[in-house]
Short mmCIF file of C-alpha atoms and ligand atoms in Angstrom, two decimals:
data_model
loop_
_atom_site.label_atom_id
_atom_site.label_comp_id
_atom_site.label_asym_id
_atom_site.label_seq_id
_atom_site.Cartn_x
_atom_site.Cartn_y
_atom_site.Cartn_z
CA MET A 15 -45.56 -49.35 23.99
CA GLY A 16 -43.59 -47.01 25.42
CA LEU A 17 -43.59 -43.38 27.28
CA VAL A 18 -42.82 -40.77 24.50
CA ILE A 19 -42.29 -36.92 25.71
CA GLN A 20 -42.52 -35.31 22.68
CA LYS A 21 -42.24 -30.67 22.57
CA TYR A 22 -43.44 -29.20 20.64
CA GLY A 23 -42.44 -25.31 19.34
CA GLY A 24 -43.70 -21.85 18.08
CA SER A 25 -42.35 -22.41 14.71
CA SER A 26 -44.22 -26.50 14.91
CA LEU A 27 -46.81 -24.28 16.40
CA ALA A 28 -47.07 -20.66 13.87
CA ASN A 29 -51.20 -20.94 13.45
CA THR A 30 -54.17 -23.37 14.48
CA GLU A 31 -53.70 -25.31 10.78
CA ALA A 32 -50.30 -26.09 11.35
CA LEU A 33 -51.66 -27.29 15.17
CA ASN A 34 -53.57 -29.18 13.43
CA ALA A 35 -51.68 -31.27 11.66
CA VAL A 36 -49.56 -31.65 14.80
CA ALA A 37 -52.30 -32.72 16.95
CA ASN A 38 -53.03 -35.44 13.71
CA SER A 39 -49.21 -36.65 14.20
CA ILE A 40 -49.79 -37.24 17.52
CA VAL A 41 -53.28 -39.30 17.16
CA SER A 42 -51.96 -41.89 15.48
CA ARG A 43 -48.32 -41.86 16.74
CA PHE A 44 -51.14 -42.13 20.06
CA LYS A 45 -53.27 -44.63 18.01
CA GLN A 46 -49.56 -47.08 18.10
CA GLY A 47 -49.59 -47.95 21.01
CA ASP A 48 -46.90 -44.48 23.13
CA ALA A 49 -48.21 -43.67 26.20
CA LEU A 50 -47.66 -39.66 25.19
CA VAL A 51 -47.00 -36.30 27.15
CA VAL A 52 -46.71 -33.48 24.63
CA VAL A 53 -45.10 -30.18 25.65
CA VAL A 54 -46.13 -27.31 24.11
CA SER A 55 -44.54 -24.05 23.20
CA ALA A 56 -46.43 -20.63 22.75
CA MET A 57 -47.42 -19.88 19.20
CA GLY A 58 -44.95 -18.37 16.29
CA LYS A 59 -44.20 -15.08 17.37
CA THR A 60 -46.77 -15.51 20.27
CA THR A 61 -43.54 -14.57 23.23
CA GLU A 62 -42.38 -11.67 21.31
CA ASP A 63 -45.73 -10.32 20.79
CA LEU A 64 -46.54 -10.11 24.30
CA LEU A 65 -42.60 -9.51 25.48
CA ARG A 66 -43.83 -6.19 23.02
CA LYS A 67 -46.69 -5.06 23.97
CA ALA A 68 -45.25 -4.89 28.39
CA ARG A 69 -42.50 -2.33 26.06
CA GLU A 70 -45.97 -0.56 25.30
CA VAL A 71 -47.58 0.07 28.65
CA SER A 72 -44.07 0.43 30.89
CA GLN A 73 -40.06 0.53 30.28
CA THR A 74 -39.28 -1.21 32.97
CA PRO A 75 -42.11 -3.99 33.72
CA CYS A 76 -41.92 -5.93 36.78
CA GLN A 77 -40.44 -8.98 36.15
CA ARG A 78 -42.64 -11.28 38.01
CA GLU A 79 -45.46 -9.37 35.90
CA LEU A 80 -43.51 -10.27 32.45
CA ASP A 81 -44.16 -13.99 33.59
CA MET A 82 -47.32 -13.56 34.01
CA LEU A 83 -47.84 -12.16 30.83
CA VAL A 84 -45.54 -14.41 29.00
CA THR A 85 -46.96 -17.72 30.17
CA ALA A 86 -50.34 -17.16 28.82
CA GLY A 87 -48.62 -17.99 26.01
CA GLU A 88 -48.12 -21.48 26.23
CA ARG A 89 -51.15 -21.59 27.68
CA ILE A 90 -53.64 -20.65 24.52
CA SER A 91 -51.27 -23.44 22.88
CA MET A 92 -51.68 -26.25 25.10
CA ALA A 93 -56.05 -25.49 25.48
CA LEU A 94 -56.20 -25.27 21.76
CA LEU A 95 -54.02 -28.36 20.79
CA SER A 96 -55.77 -30.59 24.03
CA MET A 97 -59.36 -28.99 22.32
CA ALA A 98 -58.00 -30.94 18.76
CA ILE A 99 -56.59 -33.82 19.70
CA GLN A 100 -60.90 -34.09 21.46
CA ALA A 101 -61.73 -33.24 18.40
CA ALA A 102 -60.01 -36.17 16.49
CA GLY A 103 -62.03 -38.69 19.19
CA VAL A 104 -58.67 -38.82 21.59
CA GLU A 105 -59.11 -38.28 24.90
CA ALA A 106 -56.60 -35.22 25.84
CA ILE A 107 -55.48 -33.30 28.99
CA SER A 108 -53.98 -29.40 29.17
CA PHE A 109 -51.40 -28.90 32.35
CA THR A 110 -50.17 -25.47 32.67
CA GLY A 111 -46.02 -25.58 34.33
CA SER A 112 -48.02 -25.24 38.02
CA GLN A 113 -50.61 -28.32 37.41
CA SER A 114 -47.55 -30.44 36.01
CA GLY A 115 -46.08 -30.22 39.50
CA ILE A 116 -42.93 -28.47 38.23
CA ILE A 117 -41.09 -27.04 40.78
CA THR A 118 -38.85 -24.01 40.24
CA THR A 119 -36.55 -21.00 41.92
CA ASN A 120 -37.32 -18.10 42.28
CA ASP A 121 -36.42 -15.94 39.85
CA HIS A 122 -38.38 -14.74 37.63
CA GLN A 123 -37.50 -15.26 34.29
CA GLU A 124 -34.27 -17.28 33.96
CA ALA A 125 -36.21 -19.60 36.81
CA LYS A 126 -34.26 -23.24 37.38
CA ILE A 127 -36.22 -26.74 37.29
CA ILE A 128 -35.63 -27.94 41.52
CA GLU A 129 -37.89 -30.68 41.20
CA VAL A 130 -40.88 -32.04 39.86
CA ARG A 131 -44.20 -33.72 41.27
CA PRO A 132 -46.06 -35.09 38.15
CA GLN A 133 -49.10 -36.46 39.80
CA ARG A 134 -51.50 -35.67 38.49
CA ILE A 135 -49.46 -36.23 34.93
CA GLN A 136 -49.36 -39.59 35.90
CA GLU A 137 -52.81 -40.18 37.16
CA ALA A 138 -53.52 -39.13 33.04
CA LEU A 139 -51.77 -41.07 31.65
CA ASP A 140 -52.55 -43.73 33.68
CA SER A 141 -56.63 -43.52 32.39
CA GLY A 142 -55.65 -42.61 29.02
CA LYS A 143 -55.32 -39.69 28.23
CA ILE A 144 -52.69 -37.76 26.14
CA VAL A 145 -51.51 -35.35 28.31
CA ILE A 146 -50.44 -31.80 27.15
CA VAL A 147 -47.62 -29.53 29.64
CA ALA A 148 -47.30 -25.87 28.71
CA GLY A 149 -43.81 -25.40 28.41
CA PHE A 150 -41.16 -22.46 29.21
CA GLN A 151 -42.57 -22.75 33.03
CA GLY A 152 -43.54 -24.22 36.40
CA VAL A 153 -44.31 -22.70 40.19
CA SER A 154 -41.77 -21.82 42.69
CA LEU A 155 -42.50 -22.89 46.62
CA GLU A 156 -43.82 -19.29 46.72
CA ARG A 157 -46.47 -19.91 44.92
CA GLU A 158 -45.04 -17.62 41.78
CA VAL A 159 -45.66 -18.79 38.11
CA THR A 160 -41.94 -18.38 36.83
CA THR A 161 -40.78 -18.47 33.58
CA LEU A 162 -37.43 -20.67 32.21
CA GLY A 163 -35.67 -18.85 30.33
CA ARG A 164 -35.75 -17.34 26.95
CA GLY A 165 -36.19 -21.28 24.53
CA GLY A 166 -36.84 -22.80 28.43
CA SER A 167 -39.85 -25.04 26.87
CA ASP A 168 -37.67 -27.36 25.71
CA THR A 169 -36.02 -27.67 29.84
CA SER A 170 -39.43 -28.64 30.48
CA ALA A 171 -39.62 -31.64 28.03
CA VAL A 172 -36.61 -33.22 29.58
CA ALA A 173 -37.47 -32.66 33.04
CA LEU A 174 -40.75 -34.13 32.60
CA ALA A 175 -38.58 -37.72 30.41
CA ALA A 176 -36.30 -37.30 34.17
CA ALA A 177 -38.96 -37.61 36.84
CA LEU A 178 -41.41 -39.63 34.39
CA ALA A 179 -38.46 -42.07 33.43
CA ALA A 180 -39.69 -41.82 29.40
CA ASP A 181 -39.06 -44.12 27.00
CA ALA A 182 -37.78 -41.28 24.78
CA CYS A 183 -37.43 -37.21 24.44
CA GLU A 184 -38.80 -35.54 21.43
CA ILE A 185 -37.72 -32.51 20.17
CA TYR A 186 -39.58 -31.01 17.40
CA SER A 187 -38.58 -28.11 15.30
CA ASP A 188 -38.69 -26.94 11.92
CA VAL A 189 -35.49 -28.23 11.61
CA ASP A 190 -35.05 -32.27 11.12
CA GLY A 191 -32.22 -32.38 13.86
CA VAL A 192 -28.82 -30.13 14.52
CA TYR A 193 -25.86 -29.26 11.32
CA SER A 194 -22.70 -28.72 11.25
CA THR A 195 -23.89 -24.64 10.91
CA ASP A 196 -27.57 -23.33 10.75
CA PRO A 197 -29.32 -24.76 8.11
CA ASN A 198 -31.42 -21.49 7.10
CA LEU A 199 -28.28 -19.45 6.60
CA CYS A 200 -25.90 -22.15 4.91
CA ALA A 201 -27.06 -25.13 1.98
CA GLN A 202 -23.94 -26.77 2.41
CA ALA A 203 -24.86 -26.99 6.51
CA GLN A 204 -24.20 -31.55 6.91
CA HIS A 205 -26.57 -33.20 9.10
CA LEU A 206 -25.16 -34.51 12.66
CA PRO A 207 -26.69 -37.91 13.90
CA SER A 208 -25.39 -38.06 16.69
CA LEU A 209 -23.64 -35.73 19.42
CA ASP A 210 -22.34 -35.59 22.21
CA TYR A 211 -24.03 -33.11 25.44
CA LYS A 212 -20.98 -31.22 25.58
CA GLU A 213 -21.04 -30.26 22.04
CA MET A 214 -23.99 -29.91 21.62
CA LYS A 215 -24.05 -27.77 24.60
CA THR A 216 -20.82 -25.36 23.43
CA MET A 217 -23.30 -25.25 19.88
CA ALA A 218 -26.50 -24.23 22.37
CA LEU A 219 -24.35 -21.38 24.17
CA TYR A 220 -22.43 -19.68 20.78
CA GLY A 221 -26.14 -19.28 18.52
CA ALA A 222 -26.94 -22.59 17.87
CA LYS A 223 -31.26 -22.26 18.45
CA VAL A 224 -31.94 -25.73 17.77
CA LEU A 225 -31.29 -27.15 21.21
CA ASN A 226 -32.01 -24.87 24.31
CA ALA A 227 -28.88 -24.94 26.43
CA ASP A 228 -29.55 -25.92 29.90
CA ALA A 229 -31.80 -28.04 28.74
CA ILE A 230 -28.79 -30.04 26.66
CA ALA A 231 -27.10 -29.58 30.16
CA PHE A 232 -29.80 -31.12 33.08
CA ALA A 233 -30.15 -34.27 30.13
CA GLN A 234 -26.35 -34.58 31.26
CA ARG A 235 -27.26 -34.64 34.53
CA ALA A 236 -30.60 -36.70 34.46
CA GLY A 237 -28.26 -38.47 31.79
CA ILE A 238 -31.34 -37.86 29.03
CA GLU A 239 -30.93 -39.06 25.32
CA ILE A 240 -32.34 -36.25 23.27
CA ARG A 241 -34.30 -36.12 19.39
CA ALA A 242 -33.83 -33.63 17.73
CA ARG A 243 -36.52 -34.10 15.34
CA LYS A 244 -38.36 -31.57 12.50
CA THR A 245 -42.44 -31.55 12.53
CA GLY A 246 -43.91 -34.52 10.23
CA GLU A 247 -41.15 -35.56 8.67
CA GLY A 248 -40.02 -37.98 7.95
CA ARG A 249 -37.43 -40.08 10.82
CA ARG A 250 -34.31 -38.82 10.44
CA GLU A 251 -32.82 -37.29 13.61
CA SER A 252 -30.23 -35.96 15.47
CA VAL A 253 -29.76 -38.02 18.65
CA VAL A 254 -28.22 -35.96 22.11
CA ARG A 255 -26.12 -38.49 23.93
CA ARG A 256 -23.18 -39.19 26.14
CA GLY A 257 -20.15 -39.25 23.66
CA GLY A 258 -21.75 -38.97 21.07
CA ASP A 259 -20.98 -41.17 17.78
CA GLY A 260 -17.26 -41.43 18.35
CA ARG A 261 -17.07 -39.58 14.94
CA PRO A 262 -12.66 -38.72 15.68
CA ALA A 263 -13.07 -34.73 14.62
CA PHE A 264 -16.57 -32.52 15.01
CA VAL A 265 -16.22 -29.53 13.36
CA ALA A 266 -19.03 -26.77 13.36
CA VAL A 267 -19.54 -22.45 13.07
CA VAL A 268 -22.08 -21.06 14.77
CA GLY A 269 -23.02 -17.48 15.29
CA LEU A 270 -25.04 -14.90 17.64
CA LYS A 271 -26.20 -12.18 15.51
CA GLN A 272 -26.38 -9.17 18.42
CA VAL A 273 -23.42 -8.58 20.22
CA THR A 274 -22.00 -5.68 22.65
CA ARG A 275 -18.44 -5.21 22.88
CA CYS A 276 -17.90 -3.18 25.62
CA LEU A 277 -13.77 -1.67 26.40
CA GLY A 278 -12.13 1.10 27.68
CA LEU A 279 -10.39 0.87 31.63
CA ALA A 280 -12.33 -0.31 34.33
CA SER A 281 -13.49 2.69 36.26
CA GLY A 282 -14.97 -0.07 39.31
CA PRO A 283 -15.91 -3.41 40.63
CA SER A 284 -18.44 -4.59 39.41
CA LEU A 285 -18.57 -3.97 35.72
CA GLU A 286 -19.74 -7.33 34.25
CA GLN A 287 -23.21 -7.08 37.38
CA THR A 288 -23.81 -3.84 36.27
CA PHE A 289 -24.42 -4.81 32.25
CA VAL A 290 -25.91 -8.36 33.09
CA GLU A 291 -28.20 -6.72 35.91
CA THR A 292 -29.44 -3.40 33.83
CA SER A 293 -30.22 -4.98 31.33
CA GLY A 294 -30.74 -8.15 30.38
CA ALA A 295 -28.62 -9.20 28.28
CA ARG A 296 -26.06 -12.91 28.57
CA MET A 297 -22.35 -11.92 28.91
CA VAL A 298 -20.19 -14.85 26.80
CA ALA A 299 -17.31 -13.94 27.62
CA ALA A 300 -15.69 -10.56 29.95
CA HIS A 301 -12.20 -9.76 29.45
CA LEU A 302 -10.41 -8.20 33.05
CA SER A 303 -6.21 -7.78 32.58
CA GLY A 304 -5.33 -5.04 34.77
CA GLN A 305 -7.27 -1.56 34.00
CA ASP A 306 -8.08 -3.61 30.89
CA VAL A 307 -11.34 -4.51 30.41
CA GLU A 308 -13.31 -6.00 27.53
CA LEU A 309 -17.17 -7.73 27.35
CA TRP A 310 -19.08 -9.37 25.07
CA LEU A 311 -22.58 -9.39 25.85
CA ASP A 312 -24.95 -11.20 24.03
CA ARG A 313 -28.44 -9.23 23.12
CA THR A 314 -30.42 -12.18 21.33
CA ASN A 315 -33.14 -12.19 23.64
CA ILE A 316 -33.43 -8.96 25.83
CA PRO A 317 -35.67 -6.51 23.35
CA GLU A 318 -34.84 -5.08 20.20
CA ASP A 319 -33.75 -1.38 21.99
CA ALA A 320 -31.60 -2.96 24.56
CA SER A 321 -29.00 -2.15 22.37
CA ASP A 322 -28.58 2.13 23.48
CA THR A 323 -29.00 0.74 27.19
CA LEU A 324 -25.35 -1.16 26.75
CA HIS A 325 -24.19 1.93 24.69
CA ALA A 326 -25.86 4.19 27.62
CA ILE A 327 -23.86 2.41 29.93
CA ALA A 328 -21.13 1.36 28.22
CA LYS A 329 -20.32 4.88 28.01
CA ALA A 330 -21.66 6.02 31.86
CA GLN A 331 -18.31 3.61 32.92
CA ASP A 332 -16.19 5.66 30.46
CA LEU A 333 -16.25 2.36 27.65
CA LYS A 334 -16.31 2.31 24.49
CA ALA A 335 -19.35 0.31 22.95
CA TYR A 336 -20.15 -0.96 19.33
CA ASP A 337 -22.37 -3.34 18.36
CA CYS A 338 -21.19 -6.15 15.98
CA SER A 339 -21.55 -10.55 15.34
CA LEU A 340 -19.92 -14.05 17.38
CA LEU A 341 -18.73 -16.31 14.92
CA THR A 342 -17.58 -19.08 16.00
CA LEU A 343 -15.31 -22.48 14.84
CA LEU A 344 -16.24 -25.21 17.08
CA GLY A 345 -13.58 -28.64 18.06
CA LEU A 346 -10.38 -28.59 16.00
CA THR A 347 -7.86 -30.35 17.90
CA PRO A 348 -6.28 -28.00 19.66
CA ASP A 349 -3.14 -27.52 18.12
CA ARG A 350 -4.74 -27.78 14.82
CA ARG A 351 -6.39 -24.25 15.72
CA ILE A 352 -3.62 -22.12 15.87
CA SER A 353 -3.16 -22.71 12.19
CA ALA A 354 -6.60 -22.27 11.69
CA LEU A 355 -6.73 -18.75 13.30
CA GLU A 356 -4.31 -18.38 10.68
CA GLU A 357 -5.95 -19.50 7.79
CA ALA A 358 -8.87 -17.40 9.02
CA ARG A 359 -7.63 -14.00 8.95
CA MET A 360 -6.43 -14.69 5.24
CA LEU A 361 -10.28 -15.92 4.19
CA PHE A 362 -11.73 -12.65 6.32
CA LYS A 363 -9.13 -10.34 4.70
CA GLU A 364 -9.31 -11.71 1.02
CA ALA A 365 -13.62 -12.03 1.75
CA SER A 366 -12.62 -8.11 3.06
CA ILE A 367 -14.59 -8.47 5.57
CA ASP A 368 -13.06 -6.71 9.13
CA LEU A 369 -12.10 -9.17 11.72
CA LEU A 370 -12.47 -7.04 15.07
CA ALA A 371 -11.42 -9.88 18.15
CA THR A 372 -11.27 -13.19 17.69
CA ARG A 373 -10.21 -15.98 20.92
CA VAL A 374 -8.96 -18.44 20.86
CA VAL A 375 -11.02 -20.51 23.92
CA ASP A 376 -11.33 -24.34 24.46
CA GLU A 377 -13.90 -25.42 22.44
CA GLY A 378 -12.48 -23.60 19.41
CA ILE A 379 -11.57 -20.48 18.20
CA ASN A 380 -14.10 -17.23 18.37
CA PHE A 381 -14.46 -14.05 15.33
CA LEU A 382 -16.11 -10.47 16.22
CA VAL A 383 -16.77 -9.20 12.99
CA GLY A 384 -20.06 -6.57 12.26
CA SER A 385 -23.40 -7.63 11.90
CA ASP A 386 -23.26 -7.12 7.80
CA ASP A 387 -20.39 -9.82 7.73
CA PHE A 388 -22.45 -12.26 9.83
CA GLU A 389 -23.80 -14.77 7.39
CA LYS A 390 -21.10 -14.31 4.43
CA GLY A 391 -18.88 -15.24 7.44
CA THR A 392 -20.53 -18.39 8.77
CA THR A 393 -20.68 -19.18 5.11
CA LEU A 394 -16.64 -18.03 4.52
CA LEU A 395 -15.88 -20.56 7.98
CA HIS A 396 -18.43 -23.64 7.20
CA ALA A 397 -16.85 -24.12 3.48
CA HIS A 398 -13.39 -24.13 5.06
CA PHE A 399 -13.19 -25.66 7.43
CA VAL A 400 -16.01 -28.11 7.53
CA GLU A 401 -16.32 -28.81 4.30
CA LYS A 402 -12.90 -29.46 2.81
CA THR A 403 -12.51 -31.06 5.25
P1 ADP B 505 -38.86 -23.85 18.00
O1 ADP B 505 -39.38 -22.83 16.98
O2 ADP B 505 -39.24 -25.01 17.22
O3 ADP B 505 -38.04 -23.50 19.39
P2 ADP B 505 -35.90 -22.59 16.85
O4 ADP B 505 -36.07 -21.21 16.36
O5 ADP B 505 -36.25 -22.51 18.72
O6 ADP B 505 -37.26 -23.43 17.49
O7 ADP B 505 -35.25 -23.72 16.86
C1 ADP B 505 -34.40 -24.30 14.85
C2 ADP B 505 -34.00 -23.61 14.55
O8 ADP B 505 -32.36 -22.85 14.99
C3 ADP B 505 -34.19 -23.39 13.38
O9 ADP B 505 -34.69 -22.85 12.48
C4 ADP B 505 -32.51 -23.27 12.63
O10 ADP B 505 -32.29 -21.76 12.28
C5 ADP B 505 -32.00 -22.55 13.88
N1 ADP B 505 -30.13 -23.14 14.18
C6 ADP B 505 -29.76 -22.63 14.23
N2 ADP B 505 -28.75 -23.62 13.72
C7 ADP B 505 -29.20 -23.95 14.05
C8 ADP B 505 -27.77 -26.19 13.63
N3 ADP B 505 -27.36 -25.57 13.82
N4 ADP B 505 -28.41 -26.45 13.34
C9 ADP B 505 -29.99 -26.85 13.17
N5 ADP B 505 -30.80 -25.72 13.26
C10 ADP B 505 -30.10 -24.71 14.17
N1 LIG B 506 -42.66 -19.85 24.24
C1 LIG B 506 -41.03 -19.54 24.35
C2 LIG B 506 -39.96 -18.51 24.28
O1 LIG B 506 -40.69 -18.39 23.48
C3 LIG B 506 -40.49 -20.31 25.46
C4 LIG B 506 -39.70 -21.37 24.59
O2 LIG B 506 -40.03 -21.36 23.21
O3 LIG B 506 -39.41 -22.15 24.74
O4 LIG B 506 -38.74 -18.18 24.31
MG1 MG B 507 -36.29 -23.26 20.63
#
């Protein structure tokens, strides 16, 4: 018998039927003898819906109130899941992030976990209960409710696994692990049974949202192995751990669909800060050479109209702004990258895909393409560099 931390994302809790199915599989796992702490995300698209409501009442909602609002999503899931488990005849109790002792910095919307004081969880486990924890949230030393950034429930699970010295940390979603590209985009995506922390972190930062980049960084620091699995199905999984399984070459294609590229002549200092702070977008690349400036900003986790904000800032700074997508070919040895870049240029040309920009980075090669070419470009790169090798 061991202590297992499980995390179920919004995709696994889309409605009460799905939630009941999750409750049943938790109960049967518990009856096999494992002690369980289950971290939950908000149901389905609840977080998006709440954020949309906030924009209906204010164009510039205060970050503290946004945290108060969105944390309600995870509270709904935790209470319903606990009730469903109790209805199946097993004792369960739910806790918010604060009740779970998840102490964070006071940075609303992007708080970092400072420490976990899991006394209440431990007491509940000792009394034989299944513990359900609201993911994505914590409390600051200033006693404010905080959130950990979009996709942050993965980090809650890893932090609890570390604090409770758990025997396993399992993250459940709608895919049975990590693939060489998004399996929902490309049927030929190859399942990756094992990945190194660094590989997974890079994949996540460049768009593989199956696991959260901050969660991987936390797992790497704490030495926690993460098992990514599909809710309710088989036992195929991807394990993220130190060193991977010694595969000779790791090659994958990942993508960020909503990117804004800004370029022109720098007009003043702290340009990057102005973009990030005003829009909330994530800076993926900032290239400054003399007066020339080129910025790539990821809009994935900010409101749909953020593109307008970015364009307005660019205009005020005399920069040009274009909405596009960023594809990244990860892996390949450094000497292979140069020839790969030429091959990719040819491939895109033959497929009539305009390459807006390329960049060779330590982890692989970036390709900026029009947003309409996102899927086509991904499958093209995958077919040539992953399927053929
Ligand atoms: P959850 O709601 O459970 O947190 P997410 O939606 O965050 O789940 O992550 C699962 C999704 O990640 C999948 O539906 C899949 O489309 C996407 N994804 C993107 N890239 C990859 C990849 N390389 N491997 C697996 N899944 C990927
Ligand atoms: N519900 C939050 C989000 O949508 C946290 C999570 O899903 O991990 O970002
Ligand atoms: Mg997720």
